[in-house]
CSV table of C-alpha atoms and ligand atoms in Angstrom, one decimal:
chain,number,residue,atom,x,y,z
A,235,MET,CA,0.2,0.3,-0.1
A,236,SER,CA,1.2,3.2,-1.1
A,237,PHE,CA,-0.1,6.7,-0.1
A,238,SER,CA,-1.0,7.5,-3.9
A,239,GLN,CA,-3.7,5.1,-3.6
A,240,LEU,CA,-5.4,6.4,-0.7
A,241,GLY,CA,-6.8,9.0,-3.0
A,242,LEU,CA,-5.2,12.0,-1.5
A,243,ARG,CA,-4.4,15.1,-3.8
A,244,ALA,CA,-1.1,16.3,-5.2
A,245,GLU,CA,-0.6,19.0,-2.7
A,246,LEU,CA,-1.0,16.5,0.4
A,247,LEU,CA,1.0,13.7,-1.4
A,248,SER,CA,4.3,16.2,-2.4
A,249,ALA,CA,3.9,17.3,1.4
A,250,VAL,CA,3.8,13.4,2.5
A,251,THR,CA,6.9,12.6,0.1
A,252,ALA,CA,9.0,15.4,2.2
A,253,GLN,CA,8.5,13.6,5.4
A,254,ARG,CA,10.0,10.4,3.8
A,255,TYR,CA,7.4,8.4,5.3
A,256,PRO,CA,8.1,5.1,3.6
A,257,SER,CA,4.4,3.5,3.2
A,258,PRO,CA,1.3,4.6,5.1
A,259,THR,CA,0.7,3.5,8.6
A,260,PRO,CA,-2.2,0.7,9.6
A,261,ILE,CA,-4.5,3.6,10.4
A,262,GLN,CA,-3.4,5.8,7.6
A,263,ALA,CA,-4.3,3.0,5.2
A,264,ARG,CA,-7.9,2.6,7.0
A,265,ALA,CA,-8.8,5.5,8.0
A,266,ILE,CA,-8.3,8.2,5.1
A,267,PRO,CA,-10.4,6.9,2.5
A,268,VAL,CA,-13.3,6.2,4.8
A,269,ILE,CA,-12.6,10.0,6.0
A,270,LEU,CA,-12.6,11.2,2.6
A,271,LYS,CA,-15.8,9.2,1.8
A,272,GLY,CA,-17.5,11.5,4.6
A,273,ARG,CA,-18.0,8.6,7.2
A,274,ASP,CA,-18.2,9.3,10.7
A,275,VAL,CA,-15.1,7.1,12.5
A,276,LEU,CA,-14.4,5.6,16.3
A,277,ALA,CA,-10.7,4.6,16.1
A,278,GLY,CA,-9.3,2.5,19.2
A,279,ALA,CA,-5.3,4.1,18.6
A,280,GLN,CA,-2.5,5.7,20.4
A,281,THR,CA,0.3,8.1,20.0
A,282,GLY,CA,2.7,6.4,17.8
A,283,THR,CA,0.4,4.9,15.3
A,284,GLY,CA,0.4,7.4,12.9
A,285,LYS,CA,-3.1,8.5,13.9
A,286,THR,CA,-2.5,12.8,13.7
A,287,ALA,CA,-1.7,12.4,9.6
A,288,ALA,CA,-4.7,10.0,9.6
A,289,PHE,CA,-7.3,12.4,10.3
A,290,THR,CA,-5.2,15.6,9.2
A,291,LEU,CA,-4.4,14.6,5.5
A,292,PRO,CA,-8.2,13.8,4.8
A,293,MET,CA,-9.6,16.6,6.9
A,294,LEU,CA,-7.4,19.0,4.8
A,295,GLN,CA,-8.4,17.5,1.4
A,296,LEU,CA,-12.0,17.9,2.5
A,297,LEU,CA,-11.6,21.7,3.4
A,298,SER,CA,-9.5,22.5,0.3
A,299,ASN,CA,-11.7,21.2,-1.7
A,300,GLY,CA,-14.2,23.2,-0.7
A,301,SER,CA,-16.7,19.8,0.0
A,302,VAL,CA,-17.0,21.0,3.8
A,303,GLY,CA,-17.8,24.7,3.0
A,304,ALA,CA,-16.7,27.9,1.8
A,305,VAL,CA,-13.3,28.5,0.4
A,306,ASN,CA,-13.2,32.1,1.8
A,307,GLY,CA,-15.2,32.2,5.0
A,308,ARG,CA,-14.3,33.2,8.0
A,309,SER,CA,-15.5,30.8,10.5
A,310,PRO,CA,-13.8,28.1,11.4
A,311,ARG,CA,-14.9,24.9,9.3
A,312,ALA,CA,-12.6,22.4,11.4
A,313,LEU,CA,-12.5,21.9,15.1
A,314,VAL,CA,-10.2,19.2,16.5
A,315,LEU,CA,-10.7,19.3,20.5
A,316,ALA,CA,-7.2,17.9,22.5
A,317,PRO,CA,-6.4,17.5,26.1
A,318,THR,CA,-3.2,19.0,26.9
A,319,ARG,CA,-1.4,22.0,25.0
A,320,GLU,CA,1.4,20.0,24.4
A,321,LEU,CA,-0.8,18.1,22.3
A,322,ALA,CA,-2.5,21.1,20.6
A,323,ALA,CA,0.4,22.3,19.5
A,324,GLN,CA,1.7,19.2,18.1
A,325,VAL,CA,-1.7,18.6,15.9
A,326,GLU,CA,-1.2,22.5,14.8
A,327,SER,CA,2.1,21.9,13.6
A,328,ALA,CA,1.0,18.9,11.9
A,329,ILE,CA,-1.4,20.2,10.1
A,330,VAL,CA,1.4,22.8,9.3
A,331,THR,CA,3.2,20.3,8.0
A,332,TYR,CA,1.1,18.9,6.3
A,333,GLY,CA,-0.8,21.7,4.6
A,334,LYS,CA,1.9,23.4,3.7
A,335,ASN,CA,1.1,23.3,-0.4
A,336,LEU,CA,-2.5,24.4,0.3
A,337,GLN,CA,-4.2,27.6,1.2
A,338,LEU,CA,-5.5,26.7,4.8
A,339,ARG,CA,-5.3,28.5,7.8
A,340,SER,CA,-4.8,27.1,11.1
A,341,THR,CA,-4.3,27.9,14.8
A,342,ALA,CA,-4.1,27.1,17.9
A,343,ILE,CA,-5.9,27.5,21.4
A,344,PHE,CA,-5.1,26.4,24.6
A,345,GLY,CA,-4.8,27.5,28.4
A,346,GLY,CA,-1.5,29.3,30.2
A,347,VAL,CA,-1.0,31.9,27.7
A,348,GLY,CA,-2.5,35.3,26.4
A,349,ILE,CA,-5.8,35.1,25.0
A,350,ASN,CA,-5.1,38.4,23.0
A,351,PRO,CA,-3.2,36.7,20.0
A,352,GLN,CA,-5.3,33.8,20.1
A,353,LYS,CA,-8.4,36.0,19.3
A,354,SER,CA,-6.5,38.0,16.8
A,355,ALA,CA,-5.4,35.1,15.0
A,356,LEU,CA,-9.6,34.0,15.2
A,357,GLN,CA,-10.2,37.6,13.7
A,358,ARG,CA,-7.6,37.1,11.4
A,359,GLY,CA,-10.3,34.2,9.4
A,360,ILE,CA,-9.0,30.7,10.6
A,361,ASP,CA,-10.7,27.6,8.7
A,362,ILE,CA,-9.4,25.0,11.2
A,363,VAL,CA,-8.9,25.5,15.1
A,364,VAL,CA,-7.2,23.1,17.6
A,365,ALA,CA,-8.1,23.9,21.2
A,366,THR,CA,-8.2,22.7,24.3
A,367,PRO,CA,-11.8,22.6,25.7
A,368,GLY,CA,-11.4,25.3,28.7
A,369,ARG,CA,-9.9,27.8,26.7
A,370,LEU,CA,-11.8,27.2,23.8
A,371,LEU,CA,-15.4,27.8,25.7
A,372,ASP,CA,-13.5,31.0,27.5
A,373,LEU,CA,-13.7,32.1,23.8
A,374,VAL,CA,-16.8,31.4,23.2
A,375,ASP,CA,-18.2,32.4,26.2
A,376,GLN,CA,-16.1,36.1,24.7
A,377,ARG,CA,-17.8,35.9,21.3
A,378,SER,CA,-14.2,35.3,20.0
A,379,ILE,CA,-15.2,32.3,18.2
A,380,ASP,CA,-18.2,31.2,16.0
A,381,LEU,CA,-18.3,27.5,15.8
A,382,SER,CA,-22.4,27.4,13.4
A,383,SER,CA,-20.0,26.3,10.8
A,384,ILE,CA,-18.1,23.5,11.9
A,385,LYS,CA,-17.9,20.9,9.7
A,386,ILE,CA,-15.7,18.4,11.0
A,387,LEU,CA,-15.1,17.5,14.7
A,388,VAL,CA,-12.1,15.6,15.9
A,389,LEU,CA,-12.0,14.4,19.2
A,390,ASP,CA,-8.2,13.4,19.9
A,391,GLU,CA,-7.2,11.3,22.8
A,392,ALA,CA,-11.3,11.4,23.9
A,393,ASP,CA,-10.2,8.9,27.0
A,394,ARG,CA,-7.6,11.4,28.4
A,395,MET,CA,-10.0,14.2,28.0
A,396,LEU,CA,-12.5,12.4,30.1
A,397,ASP,CA,-9.9,11.7,32.8
A,398,MET,CA,-9.0,14.9,33.0
A,399,GLY,CA,-12.9,16.0,33.8
A,400,PHE,CA,-13.8,17.5,30.3
A,401,ILE,CA,-16.8,15.9,29.8
A,402,ASN,CA,-19.4,18.9,30.6
A,403,ASP,CA,-17.0,21.6,28.5
A,404,ILE,CA,-16.9,18.6,25.6
A,405,ARG,CA,-21.1,18.6,25.5
A,406,ARG,CA,-21.1,22.1,25.4
A,407,ILE,CA,-19.0,22.4,22.7
A,408,ILE,CA,-20.9,20.2,20.9
A,409,LYS,CA,-24.3,22.0,21.4
A,410,LEU,CA,-22.4,24.9,19.8
A,411,LEU,CA,-21.7,23.1,16.6
A,412,PRO,CA,-24.4,22.4,13.9
A,413,GLU,CA,-25.7,19.3,13.4
A,414,ARG,CA,-24.9,18.2,10.2
A,415,ARG,CA,-20.9,17.4,10.6
A,416,GLN,CA,-18.9,15.1,10.4
A,417,ASN,CA,-17.3,13.3,13.5
A,418,LEU,CA,-14.0,11.4,14.2
A,419,LEU,CA,-13.1,9.8,17.8
A,420,PHE,CA,-9.6,8.6,18.7
A,421,SER,CA,-9.2,7.3,21.8
A,422,ALA,CA,-5.9,5.0,22.9
A,423,THR,CA,-8.8,3.1,25.5
A,424,MET,CA,-12.2,2.6,25.0
A,425,PRO,CA,-14.2,2.3,28.2
A,426,ARG,CA,-17.8,2.6,29.4
A,427,SER,CA,-17.4,6.7,29.1
A,428,ILE,CA,-16.3,6.7,25.5
A,429,ALA,CA,-18.7,3.9,24.1
A,430,LYS,CA,-21.5,6.4,25.4
A,431,LEU,CA,-19.9,9.5,24.5
A,432,ALA,CA,-19.1,8.1,20.5
A,433,ASP,CA,-23.3,7.0,21.1
A,434,SER,CA,-24.4,10.1,21.6
A,435,VAL,CA,-21.9,12.1,19.2
A,436,LEU,CA,-21.1,9.5,16.2
A,437,ASP,CA,-23.6,8.9,13.3
A,438,ARG,CA,-22.8,4.9,12.2
A,439,PRO,CA,-19.6,5.2,12.8
A,440,PHE,CA,-16.6,3.7,10.6
A,441,ARG,CA,-15.3,1.5,13.8
A,442,PHE,CA,-11.7,-0.2,13.6
A,443,GLN,CA,-9.0,-0.9,16.5
A,444,ILE,CA,-4.9,-0.4,15.7
A,445,SER,CA,-2.7,-2.0,17.9
A,446,PRO,CA,0.1,-0.1,19.0
A,447,LYS,CA,3.7,-0.6,17.3
A,448,LYS,CA,6.0,-3.1,18.4
A,449,SER,CA,8.2,-1.1,20.6
A,450,VAL,CA,10.8,-3.9,20.8
A,451,VAL,CA,13.9,-2.7,19.4
A,452,GLN,CA,16.1,-5.2,17.2
A,453,GLU,CA,19.0,-4.5,19.2
A,454,ILE,CA,17.6,-6.0,21.9
A,455,GLN,CA,17.9,-9.8,22.7
A,456,GLN,CA,15.3,-11.3,24.8
A,457,GLU,CA,16.0,-14.6,26.7
A,458,VAL,CA,13.7,-16.7,29.1
A,459,MET,CA,15.0,-18.9,31.9
A,460,PHE,CA,13.2,-21.1,33.8
A,461,VAL,CA,14.1,-20.9,37.7
A,462,GLU,CA,12.6,-21.9,41.0
A,463,GLN,CA,11.0,-19.2,42.7
A,464,ALA,CA,13.6,-19.5,45.5
A,465,LYS,CA,16.5,-19.3,43.1
A,466,LYS,CA,15.0,-16.2,41.3
A,467,ARG,CA,17.2,-14.0,43.5
A,468,HIS,CA,20.6,-15.7,43.0
A,469,LEU,CA,20.3,-16.1,39.3
A,470,LEU,CA,19.7,-12.5,38.9
A,471,ILE,CA,22.6,-11.3,40.9
A,472,GLN,CA,24.9,-14.0,39.2
A,473,ILE,CA,23.1,-12.5,35.5
A,474,ILE,CA,24.3,-9.0,37.0
A,475,ARG,CA,28.0,-10.0,37.9
A,476,GLU,CA,28.8,-12.1,35.1
A,477,ASN,CA,27.7,-9.6,32.4
A,478,GLN,CA,28.7,-6.5,34.4
A,479,VAL,CA,25.7,-4.7,34.0
A,480,ASP,CA,25.9,-1.2,35.2
A,481,GLN,CA,22.3,-0.5,34.2
A,482,ALA,CA,19.5,-2.3,34.2
A,483,ILE,CA,15.4,-2.0,34.9
A,484,VAL,CA,13.8,-5.1,36.8
A,485,PHE,CA,10.1,-5.2,36.5
A,486,MET,CA,8.0,-6.9,39.4
A,487,ARG,CA,4.4,-7.9,39.7
A,488,THR,CA,4.1,-6.3,43.6
A,489,LYS,CA,5.6,-3.0,45.0
A,490,HIS,CA,6.1,-5.4,47.9
A,491,ARG,CA,7.9,-7.9,46.0
A,492,ALA,CA,10.2,-5.1,44.1
A,493,ASN,CA,11.3,-3.5,47.5
A,494,ARG,CA,12.6,-6.4,48.9
A,495,LEU,CA,14.2,-7.2,46.2
A,496,ALA,CA,16.0,-3.4,46.0
A,497,GLN,CA,17.3,-4.4,49.5
A,498,GLN,CA,18.3,-7.6,48.8
A,499,LEU,CA,20.6,-6.2,45.9
A,500,ASN,CA,21.8,-3.3,47.8
A,501,ARG,CA,22.9,-5.9,50.6
A,502,ALA,CA,24.5,-8.1,47.6
A,503,ARG,CA,26.6,-4.4,46.6
A,504,THR,CA,26.1,-6.0,42.7
A,505,VAL,CA,25.8,-2.4,41.9
A,506,SER,CA,26.4,0.4,43.5
A,507,TYR,CA,23.3,2.1,43.6
A,508,THR,CA,20.0,0.4,43.2
A,509,HIS,CA,16.6,2.5,42.5
A,510,LEU,CA,13.8,0.0,42.1
A,511,ARG,CA,10.4,0.7,42.6
A,512,ALA,CA,7.1,-0.4,41.4
A,513,HIS,CA,6.2,1.4,38.6
A,514,GLU,CA,2.2,2.1,37.8
A,515,THR,CA,1.1,1.8,34.1
A,516,LEU,CA,3.7,3.4,32.1
A,517,ARG,CA,1.3,5.4,29.3
B,723,LIG,P1,1.5,9.9,16.1
B,723,LIG,O1,0.6,8.6,16.1
B,723,LIG,O2,0.4,10.8,15.1
B,723,LIG,O3,1.9,10.5,17.4
B,723,LIG,O4,2.4,9.6,14.8
B,723,LIG,C1,3.6,9.5,15.1
B,723,LIG,C2,4.8,9.9,14.7
B,723,LIG,O5,5.0,9.5,13.0
B,723,LIG,C3,4.8,11.3,14.0
B,723,LIG,O6,5.9,12.0,14.3
B,723,LIG,C4,4.9,11.5,12.5
B,723,LIG,O7,5.5,11.9,12.1
B,723,LIG,C5,5.1,9.7,12.0
B,723,LIG,N1,4.5,9.2,10.8
B,723,LIG,C6,3.2,9.7,10.8
B,723,LIG,N2,2.9,9.1,9.8
B,723,LIG,C7,3.6,8.1,9.3
B,723,LIG,C8,4.5,7.2,8.2
B,723,LIG,N3,3.4,7.0,7.5
B,723,LIG,N4,5.5,6.4,8.4
B,723,LIG,C9,6.1,7.0,9.3
B,723,LIG,N5,6.1,7.9,10.4
B,723,LIG,C10,5.1,8.5,10.5
């Protein structure tokens, strides 16, 4: 599968070529043609899968060929909601990268910085707004943004937005949008709260789940050793000594065992400094 088979226009293909991506990632191959047809999408996809380009490229195409509203209007026609300012800035920068050969205007809106430059950007006329929910509502309340022309809504990292308590803000924002629009929802996990949100926001969505890219580096050699419970600690110390390991991460099932092993390794003086701790989920 190559990018040229996805139905993207030349201006977008050349921007992708400039990025030297060898081929579309699975989520791009599946989502781009569907979004170009105007369908709603519910995608289970984590960061690192190429999800940003999966919604940005077709969104730019739909906006640029005028199929979703006037090209010269001043009100935004696409809205991307993101949980954090870092993500909002990252998505907006992807829009700039992929849209460099098109005449679309975008801006990122988030809290923690002055509101006036954001107001000025909106006054100049914007096609795509990437925003965190709280600051967007501040601008709505100050009548600095009109969401009545939005034709495409993207909820990026929807599960994180719900975890951060944005559900009421999201519902308020959605009430300000026209009923007829295309909705794209991306979420790393699919808890019940997301299913409920998807039911109320999406219209007969195309659904798919993308498993994260395998993150095992080729250079890492993996080995499994079967050993009795009582001998595990001795074997670990032996491996550390024989291989002169000076940096290692040991994952344990429980916090208690991690603490106990840390003490045992310290006592055995295998390494000058041992710092082990039971991690919560690594995101
Ligand atoms: P994302 O999942 O959107 O956060 O993207 C993760 C990274 O993958 C970004 O740095 C993109 O530049 C990169 N990327 C996006 N699409 C592709 C592709 N088709 N091939 C290789 N890298 C890509």
